[in-house]
Amino acid sequence: MTTAQRIPARTRLLEAADRVLFERGIRDTPVDELLRQAEVSAATLYTHFGSKDALVAEALRVRLADWRAVWDQYIVAADNDLDRLLAVFDALASYRGDRRHPSRWCAFLAAASELPEAAEEISDVLAGDTALLADRLLHLSRPLAGGHAQDLADEVLLAYSGALAGFLRGSPRSPIDVGRRLAHAAARAHSRD
Amino acid sequence: MTTAQRIPARTRLLEAADRVLFERGIRDTPVDELLRQAEVSAATLYTHFGSKDALVAEALRVRLADWRAVWDQYIVAADNDLDRLLAVFDALASYRGDRRHPSRWCAFLAAASELPEAAEEISDVLAGDTALLADRLLHLSRPLAGGHAQDLADEVLLAYSGALAGFLRGSPRSPIDVGRRLAHAAARAHSRD
DNA sequence: GAACCACTAGAACGGTCGTAATGTTACACC
DNA sequence: GGTGTAACATTACGACCGTTCTAGTGGTTC
């Protein structure tokens, strides 16, 4: 015990936050629960982060960076334009399969929904997630749809968001598969003309 | 004043709930705000509904019924199979345009996201919404996709959910238009084979 | 060995929220 | 014209939550 656990308190807090916050719900997770999970005292949390909101924001930023890295891998691994565009669904499947980042549906959309008037710091991360998705999908759409790249990108982003919302509905069929099919159909529709 | 407002307290409460709850956020709306908006006393709320949760559940049930009715109209008004399937987007645009039912994105999905461990009564309404959508879309998909009707229905439901999530992201392009296009592409893809 | 550091445990504060209780008013019906 | 019912305004209670405070511990550094 003591500090022989080596992992610093700040890291343990962020990991506990990532593990609990988006699975149980941000509002439904009291600070005490985070303290218990991280095996950290209240004073430590407040010296490191200043507030629960700030910890939430930081946990979201970490998630966004992790997610971006996973997505990167799948884009690089794909070997044609279509697969590169659809890689976002493979990355999502992989990210959700990783038990270190559990989540009922989507951490960013959940934050937006649960905390409508959250600190700007928090809503900024959702904006960052959306911007990342929009920018990349637009870029990946260009070789497939040319002048209609913006339309295709919008459609894939919507299919992606729909897949996430599908988890909230508890769909019997895999939302990721359905979303992928949908994006595929959109890509074919745009590459035909 | 007095009871000369004719509209009974119960109705005023439900209307206020519908007006405020899903725009401001269910958890972010304290009971006092509902009382103020409905011009009703606390005792009246608790004699009529018993709890805030029960009022929320009832407001959701009313929404579901209203939404179903609007959707019905658009299905009836459509004059071919494709338009009948896509009517869900026109109905959504109409419902969201109605100022009497404001909502940041979707009342049912928001309830599921904001109240993860809500009373069963509440999560039942989300299940009811999903079931309504799934059943109807499957039925409407059959004349278009035959044996692949289930796939098409899944895809349209996902496009619909994605459009709703699009409002959370504050998309610059109209999520409903994008969702409709996506559903259209899916329908064409399935009717070709 | 003293000063500092990151951390711990636990209690306490201030605020908010859902809910219940209390006492009052006014229309509606027999 | 008296009674019942529905609604009224206001206050109080009890729980919970985010945050702060107090006091203390163990290890590292000069």
Coordinates of C-alpha atoms (C1' of nucleotides) in Angstrom, one line a residue:
Chain A
M1 CA 0.0 0.0 0.0
T2 CA 1.1 3.5 0.8
T3 CA 2.7 5.2 -2.2
A4 CA 4.3 1.9 -3.2
Q5 CA 1.4 1.6 -5.6
R6 CA 3.6 3.8 -7.7
I7 CA 0.7 5.0 -9.9
P8 CA 0.2 8.6 -8.9
A9 CA -3.1 9.7 -7.5
R10 CA -3.8 11.9 -10.5
T11 CA -3.6 9.0 -12.9
R12 CA -5.7 6.8 -10.6
L13 CA -8.3 9.5 -10.5
L14 CA -8.4 9.8 -14.3
E15 CA -8.6 6.1 -14.8
A16 CA -11.3 5.7 -12.2
A17 CA -13.2 8.5 -13.8
D18 CA -12.9 6.9 -17.2
R19 CA -14.0 3.6 -15.8
V20 CA -17.1 4.8 -13.9
L21 CA -18.3 8.1 -15.2
F22 CA -19.6 7.1 -18.6
E23 CA -20.9 3.7 -17.6
R24 CA -22.9 4.7 -14.6
G25 CA -23.6 8.2 -15.8
I26 CA -21.8 11.5 -15.0
R27 CA -24.5 12.9 -12.8
D28 CA -25.2 9.6 -11.1
T29 CA -21.6 9.1 -10.1
P30 CA -21.0 11.0 -6.8
V31 CA -17.5 12.3 -6.1
D32 CA -17.3 9.8 -3.2
E33 CA -17.6 6.9 -5.7
L34 CA -14.7 8.3 -7.7
L35 CA -12.6 8.7 -4.5
R36 CA -13.4 5.1 -3.5
Q37 CA -12.6 3.7 -6.9
A38 CA -9.4 5.7 -7.2
E39 CA -8.5 5.0 -3.5
V40 CA -7.8 8.7 -3.2
S41 CA -8.8 11.3 -0.6
A42 CA -11.1 14.2 -1.3
A43 CA -8.4 16.7 -0.7
T44 CA -6.2 15.1 -3.4
L45 CA -8.9 15.4 -6.0
Y46 CA -9.4 19.0 -5.3
T47 CA -5.8 19.9 -5.2
H48 CA -5.3 18.2 -8.6
F49 CA -8.4 19.3 -10.4
G50 CA -10.2 21.9 -8.4
S51 CA -13.7 20.6 -9.1
K52 CA -15.6 17.5 -10.2
D53 CA -16.4 19.3 -13.5
A54 CA -12.8 19.9 -14.2
L55 CA -12.0 16.2 -13.6
V56 CA -14.9 15.3 -15.9
A57 CA -13.5 17.6 -18.6
E58 CA -10.0 16.1 -18.3
A59 CA -11.4 12.6 -18.4
L60 CA -13.2 13.5 -21.6
R61 CA -10.1 15.0 -23.1
V62 CA -8.2 11.9 -22.4
R63 CA -11.0 9.8 -24.0
L64 CA -10.9 12.0 -27.1
A65 CA -7.2 11.5 -27.4
D66 CA -7.4 7.8 -26.9
W67 CA -10.3 7.5 -29.4
R68 CA -8.4 9.5 -32.0
A69 CA -5.4 7.2 -31.6
V70 CA -7.4 4.1 -32.1
W71 CA -9.2 5.5 -35.1
D72 CA -5.8 6.5 -36.6
Q73 CA -4.6 2.9 -36.4
Y74 CA -7.6 1.6 -38.3
I75 CA -7.3 4.3 -41.0
V76 CA -3.7 3.4 -41.5
A77 CA -4.4 -0.3 -41.7
A78 CA -7.1 0.1 -44.4
D79 CA -5.8 -0.3 -47.9
N80 CA -8.4 1.5 -50.0
D81 CA -10.5 4.6 -49.9
L82 CA -13.7 3.0 -49.0
D83 CA -12.3 1.0 -46.1
R84 CA -10.5 4.1 -44.9
L85 CA -13.8 5.9 -44.7
L86 CA -15.6 3.0 -43.0
A87 CA -12.7 2.5 -40.6
V88 CA -14.5 4.7 -38.2
F89 CA -16.9 1.9 -37.5
D90 CA -14.2 -0.7 -37.1
A91 CA -12.4 1.7 -34.7
L92 CA -15.6 2.2 -32.8
A93 CA -16.1 -1.6 -32.4
S94 CA -12.6 -2.0 -31.2
Y95 CA -12.8 0.9 -28.8
R96 CA -16.1 -0.3 -27.3
G97 CA -14.7 -3.8 -27.0
D98 CA -11.9 -2.5 -24.8
R99 CA -12.9 -3.1 -21.2
R100 CA -10.8 -0.2 -20.0
H101 CA -13.2 2.3 -21.5
P102 CA -16.7 1.1 -20.8
S103 CA -19.5 3.4 -21.8
R104 CA -23.2 3.0 -22.1
W105 CA -23.2 4.8 -25.4
C106 CA -21.0 7.8 -26.1
A107 CA -19.1 9.7 -23.5
F108 CA -19.3 13.0 -25.4
L109 CA -22.9 12.9 -26.4
A110 CA -23.8 11.7 -22.9
A111 CA -22.0 14.7 -21.4
A112 CA -23.9 17.0 -23.7
S113 CA -27.2 15.3 -22.8
E114 CA -26.6 15.0 -19.1
L115 CA -25.0 18.4 -18.5
P116 CA -26.9 20.8 -20.8
E117 CA -25.5 23.9 -19.0
A118 CA -22.1 22.4 -18.2
A119 CA -18.9 24.3 -17.8
E120 CA -17.7 25.6 -21.2
E121 CA -14.7 23.4 -20.6
I122 CA -16.9 20.3 -20.9
S123 CA -19.0 21.3 -23.9
D124 CA -15.8 22.2 -25.7
V125 CA -14.8 18.6 -25.7
L126 CA -18.0 17.6 -27.5
A127 CA -17.3 20.3 -30.0
G128 CA -13.8 18.9 -30.3
D129 CA -15.1 15.4 -30.9
T130 CA -17.6 16.6 -33.5
A131 CA -15.0 18.7 -35.3
L132 CA -12.6 15.8 -35.3
L133 CA -15.2 13.5 -36.9
A134 CA -16.4 16.1 -39.4
D135 CA -12.9 17.1 -40.5
R136 CA -11.6 13.6 -40.9
L137 CA -14.7 12.2 -42.6
L138 CA -14.7 15.1 -45.0
H139 CA -11.1 14.4 -45.9
L140 CA -11.7 10.7 -46.3
S141 CA -14.8 11.3 -48.4
R142 CA -13.1 13.4 -51.0
P143 CA -11.4 10.6 -53.0
L144 CA -14.8 8.7 -53.1
A145 CA -17.3 11.5 -53.7
G146 CA -15.4 14.4 -55.1
G147 CA -17.7 17.4 -55.2
H148 CA -20.2 15.6 -53.0
A149 CA -17.7 14.9 -50.3
Q150 CA -19.4 17.2 -47.8
D151 CA -22.7 15.3 -48.3
L152 CA -21.1 12.0 -47.8
A153 CA -19.2 13.1 -44.8
D154 CA -22.4 14.4 -43.2
E155 CA -24.1 11.1 -43.9
V156 CA -21.3 9.0 -42.4
L157 CA -21.2 11.2 -39.3
L158 CA -24.9 10.8 -39.0
A159 CA -24.7 7.0 -39.3
Y160 CA -21.9 7.0 -36.7
S161 CA -24.0 9.0 -34.3
G162 CA -27.0 6.8 -35.0
A163 CA -25.0 3.7 -34.2
L164 CA -24.1 5.3 -30.8
A165 CA -27.7 6.2 -30.1
G166 CA -28.6 2.6 -31.1
F167 CA -26.8 1.5 -27.9
L168 CA -29.1 3.7 -25.8
R169 CA -32.0 2.0 -27.4
G170 CA -30.6 -1.4 -26.7
S171 CA -31.1 -2.5 -30.3
P172 CA -31.1 -6.3 -30.8
R173 CA -29.0 -6.0 -34.0
S174 CA -25.6 -4.6 -33.7
P175 CA -25.8 -0.9 -34.3
I176 CA -22.2 -0.7 -35.5
D177 CA -22.9 -3.2 -38.3
V178 CA -26.1 -1.4 -39.3
G179 CA -24.3 1.9 -39.3
R180 CA -21.5 0.5 -41.4
R181 CA -23.9 -0.8 -43.9
L182 CA -25.7 2.5 -44.1
A183 CA -22.4 4.4 -44.6
H184 CA -21.5 1.9 -47.3
A185 CA -24.7 2.5 -49.1
A186 CA -24.2 6.2 -48.9
A187 CA -20.6 5.9 -50.3
R188 CA -21.8 3.8 -53.2
A189 CA -24.6 6.2 -53.9
H190 CA -22.2 9.1 -54.2
S191 CA -19.5 7.3 -56.2
R192 CA -22.0 6.3 -58.8
D193 CA -22.6 9.9 -59.9
Chain B
M1 CA -57.5 34.1 -12.2
T2 CA -58.8 31.5 -9.7
T3 CA -60.1 28.5 -11.5
A4 CA -61.6 30.7 -14.2
Q5 CA -58.5 29.6 -16.1
R6 CA -60.7 26.6 -16.9
I7 CA -57.8 24.4 -17.8
P8 CA -57.5 21.9 -14.9
A9 CA -54.4 21.8 -12.9
R10 CA -53.4 18.3 -14.1
T11 CA -53.4 19.4 -17.7
R12 CA -51.5 22.6 -16.9
L13 CA -48.9 20.4 -15.1
L14 CA -48.5 18.1 -18.1
E15 CA -48.2 21.0 -20.5
A16 CA -45.6 22.7 -18.4
A17 CA -43.7 19.5 -18.1
D18 CA -43.7 19.0 -21.8
R19 CA -42.7 22.5 -22.4
V20 CA -39.8 22.7 -20.0
L21 CA -38.6 19.2 -19.1
F22 CA -37.0 18.2 -22.5
E23 CA -35.8 21.6 -23.4
R24 CA -34.0 22.5 -20.2
G25 CA -33.2 18.9 -19.2
I26 CA -35.1 16.6 -17.0
R27 CA -32.7 16.6 -14.1
D28 CA -32.0 20.3 -14.5
T29 CA -35.6 21.2 -14.0
P30 CA -36.5 21.3 -10.4
V31 CA -40.0 20.6 -9.3
D32 CA -40.4 24.3 -8.3
E33 CA -39.9 25.3 -11.8
L34 CA -42.6 23.1 -13.0
L35 CA -44.9 24.4 -10.3
R36 CA -44.2 28.0 -11.3
Q37 CA -44.7 27.3 -15.0
A38 CA -47.9 25.4 -14.4
E39 CA -49.1 27.9 -11.7
V40 CA -49.9 25.0 -9.5
S41 CA -49.0 24.3 -5.9
A42 CA -46.8 21.5 -4.7
A43 CA -49.6 19.7 -3.0
T44 CA -51.5 19.6 -6.3
L45 CA -48.6 18.0 -8.1
Y46 CA -48.3 15.3 -5.5
T47 CA -51.9 14.5 -5.2
H48 CA -52.2 14.1 -9.0
F49 CA -48.9 12.3 -9.7
G50 CA -47.3 11.2 -6.5
S51 CA -43.8 12.0 -7.5
K52 CA -41.7 13.9 -10.0
D53 CA -40.7 10.7 -11.7
A54 CA -44.4 9.8 -12.3
L55 CA -45.0 13.2 -13.8
V56 CA -42.0 12.7 -16.1
A57 CA -43.3 9.3 -17.1
E58 CA -46.7 10.6 -17.9
A59 CA -45.3 13.6 -19.8
L60 CA -43.3 11.1 -21.9
R61 CA -46.3 8.9 -22.5
V62 CA -48.2 11.9 -23.8
R63 CA -45.3 12.8 -26.0
L64 CA -45.2 9.3 -27.4
A65 CA -48.9 9.4 -28.2
D66 CA -48.6 12.9 -29.8
W67 CA -45.7 11.8 -31.9
R68 CA -47.4 8.7 -33.0
A69 CA -50.4 10.7 -34.2
V70 CA -48.3 13.2 -36.1
W71 CA -46.4 10.3 -37.8
D72 CA -49.7 8.7 -38.7
Q73 CA -50.8 11.8 -40.6
Y74 CA -47.6 11.8 -42.6
I75 CA -47.9 8.2 -43.4
V76 CA -51.4 8.5 -44.6
A77 CA -50.6 11.6 -46.7
A78 CA -47.8 9.8 -48.5
D79 CA -48.8 8.2 -51.8
N80 CA -46.2 5.7 -52.5
D81 CA -44.2 3.1 -50.6
L82 CA -40.9 5.0 -50.5
D83 CA -42.6 8.2 -49.2
R84 CA -44.4 6.3 -46.6
L85 CA -41.2 4.9 -45.3
L86 CA -39.5 8.3 -45.4
A87 CA -42.5 10.0 -43.8
V88 CA -40.9 9.4 -40.4
F89 CA -38.4 12.3 -41.3
D90 CA -41.2 14.6 -42.4
A91 CA -43.1 13.9 -39.3
L92 CA -40.0 14.6 -37.2
A93 CA -39.4 17.9 -39.0
S94 CA -43.1 18.8 -38.3
Y95 CA -43.0 17.7 -34.7
R96 CA -39.9 19.6 -34.0
G97 CA -41.2 22.7 -35.7
D98 CA -44.2 22.7 -33.4
R99 CA -43.3 25.2 -30.6
R100 CA -45.6 23.4 -28.1
H101 CA -43.2 20.5 -27.9
P102 CA -39.7 21.9 -27.7
S103 CA -36.8 19.6 -27.1
R104 CA -33.1 19.8 -27.4
W105 CA -32.9 16.5 -29.2
C106 CA -35.2 13.6 -28.3
A107 CA -37.2 13.3 -25.1
F108 CA -37.0 9.5 -24.9
L109 CA -33.3 9.2 -25.6
A110 CA -32.6 12.1 -23.3
A111 CA -34.6 10.3 -20.5
A112 CA -32.6 7.2 -21.1
S113 CA -29.3 9.1 -21.0
E114 CA -30.1 11.4 -18.1
L115 CA -31.8 8.8 -15.9
P116 CA -29.9 5.6 -16.3
E117 CA -31.5 4.0 -13.3
A118 CA -34.8 5.6 -13.6
A119 CA -38.1 4.1 -12.5
E120 CA -39.1 1.2 -14.7
E121 CA -42.1 3.3 -15.6
I122 CA -39.8 5.8 -17.4
S123 CA -37.5 3.4 -19.2
D124 CA -40.7 1.6 -20.4
V125 CA -41.6 4.6 -22.5
L126 CA -38.2 4.6 -24.3
A127 CA -38.8 0.9 -25.0
G128 CA -42.2 1.8 -26.2
D129 CA -40.8 4.5 -28.6
T130 CA -38.2 2.1 -29.9
A131 CA -40.8 -0.7 -30.4
L132 CA -43.1 1.7 -32.2
L133 CA -40.4 2.8 -34.5
A134 CA -39.1 -0.7 -35.1
D135 CA -42.5 -2.3 -35.8
R136 CA -43.7 0.4 -38.1
L137 CA -40.5 0.8 -40.0
L138 CA -40.4 -3.0 -40.5
H139 CA -43.9 -2.9 -41.8
L140 CA -43.2 0.0 -44.1
S141 CA -40.0 -1.6 -45.4
R142 CA -41.7 -4.8 -46.6
P143 CA -43.1 -3.5 -49.8
L144 CA -39.8 -2.0 -50.7
A145 CA -37.3 -4.6 -49.6
G146 CA -39.2 -7.8 -49.3
G147 CA -36.9 -10.3 -47.7
H148 CA -34.4 -7.6 -46.6
A149 CA -37.1 -5.6 -44.9
Q150 CA -35.6 -6.1 -41.5
D151 CA -32.2 -4.8 -42.7
L152 CA -33.8 -1.7 -44.2
A153 CA -35.9 -1.1 -41.1
D154 CA -32.8 -1.3 -38.9
E155 CA -31.1 1.2 -41.2
V156 CA -33.9 3.7 -41.3
L157 CA -34.2 3.5 -37.5
L158 CA -30.5 4.1 -37.2
A159 CA -30.7 7.1 -39.6
Y160 CA -33.6 8.4 -37.5
S161 CA -31.6 8.1 -34.3
G162 CA -28.6 9.6 -35.9
A163 CA -30.6 12.7 -37.0
L164 CA -31.7 13.2 -33.4
A165 CA -28.2 12.8 -32.1
G166 CA -27.2 15.3 -34.8
F167 CA -29.1 18.0 -32.9
L168 CA -27.0 17.3 -29.8
R169 CA -23.9 17.9 -31.9
G170 CA -25.4 21.1 -33.2
S171 CA -24.7 20.1 -36.8
P172 CA -24.5 23.0 -39.2
R173 CA -26.4 21.0 -41.9
S174 CA -29.9 19.9 -41.1
P175 CA -29.7 16.5 -39.5
I176 CA -33.2 15.6 -40.7
D177 CA -32.3 16.2 -44.3
V178 CA -29.1 14.2 -44.0
G179 CA -31.0 11.4 -42.3
R180 CA -33.6 11.4 -45.0
R181 CA -31.0 11.2 -47.7
L182 CA -29.3 8.3 -45.9
A183 CA -32.6 6.4 -45.5
H184 CA -33.3 7.0 -49.2
A185 CA -30.0 5.6 -50.2
A186 CA -30.6 2.5 -48.0
A187 CA -34.0 2.0 -49.6
R188 CA -32.6 2.3 -53.1
A189 CA -29.8 -0.1 -52.2
H190 CA -32.3 -2.7 -51.0
S191 CA -34.9 -2.3 -53.8
R192 CA -32.2 -2.9 -56.4
D193 CA -31.6 -6.5 -55.4
Chain C
dG1 C1' 16.9 15.6 11.9
dA2 C1' 14.2 19.2 10.1
dA3 C1' 11.7 20.9 6.3
dC4 C1' 8.9 19.8 2.8
dC5 C1' 5.9 17.1 -0.1
dA6 C1' 2.0 14.3 -1.6
dC7 C1' -1.2 12.1 0.3
dT8 C1' -4.7 10.2 3.9
dA9 C1' -9.0 10.0 6.9
dG10 C1' -12.8 12.0 8.5
dA11 C1' -15.8 15.5 9.9
dA12 C1' -18.3 19.6 8.7
dC13 C1' -20.5 23.3 5.8
dG14 C1' -23.7 25.2 2.6
dG15 C1' -26.7 24.5 -0.8
dT16 C1' -30.3 22.2 -3.4
dC17 C1' -33.8 19.1 -4.2
dG18 C1' -37.8 16.0 -3.7
dT19 C1' -41.4 15.4 -0.6
dA20 C1' -44.7 16.0 3.2
dA21 C1' -47.4 18.7 6.3
dT22 C1' -50.3 22.6 7.5
dG23 C1' -53.8 25.7 7.2
dT24 C1' -56.8 28.5 3.9
dT25 C1' -59.8 29.7 0.0
dA26 C1' -63.4 29.0 -3.4
dC27 C1' -66.3 26.9 -6.6
dA28 C1' -69.9 23.0 -7.2
dC29 C1' -73.6 20.2 -6.0
dC30 C1' -77.7 18.4 -3.3
Chain D
dG1 C1' -77.0 27.0 2.5
dG2 C1' -74.1 23.9 4.1
dT3 C1' -70.8 20.3 2.7
dG4 C1' -67.2 18.3 -0.1
dT5 C1' -63.6 18.7 -3.1
dA6 C1' -60.0 20.6 -5.4
dA7 C1' -56.8 23.8 -5.4
dC8 C1' -54.2 27.3 -3.0
dA9 C1' -49.5 29.4 -0.5
dT10 C1' -46.0 28.5 2.5
dT11 C1' -43.1 26.2 5.6
dA12 C1' -40.5 22.4 7.2
dC13 C1' -37.9 18.1 6.8
dG14 C1' -34.5 14.9 5.5
dA15 C1' -31.4 13.3 2.2
dC16 C1' -27.6 14.0 -0.7
dC17 C1' -23.8 16.2 -2.9
dG18 C1' -19.8 19.1 -3.9
dT19 C1' -16.5 21.2 -1.5
dT20 C1' -13.5 22.7 2.3
dC21 C1' -11.2 22.1 6.7
dT22 C1' -8.4 20.0 10.2
dA23 C1' -5.1 17.0 11.7
dG24 C1' -2.0 13.6 10.8
dT25 C1' 1.4 10.1 8.2
dG26 C1' 5.3 8.5 5.6
dG27 C1' 8.9 9.2 2.5
dT28 C1' 12.4 12.2 0.2
dT29 C1' 15.9 15.9 0.3
dC30 C1' 19.3 18.9 2.1

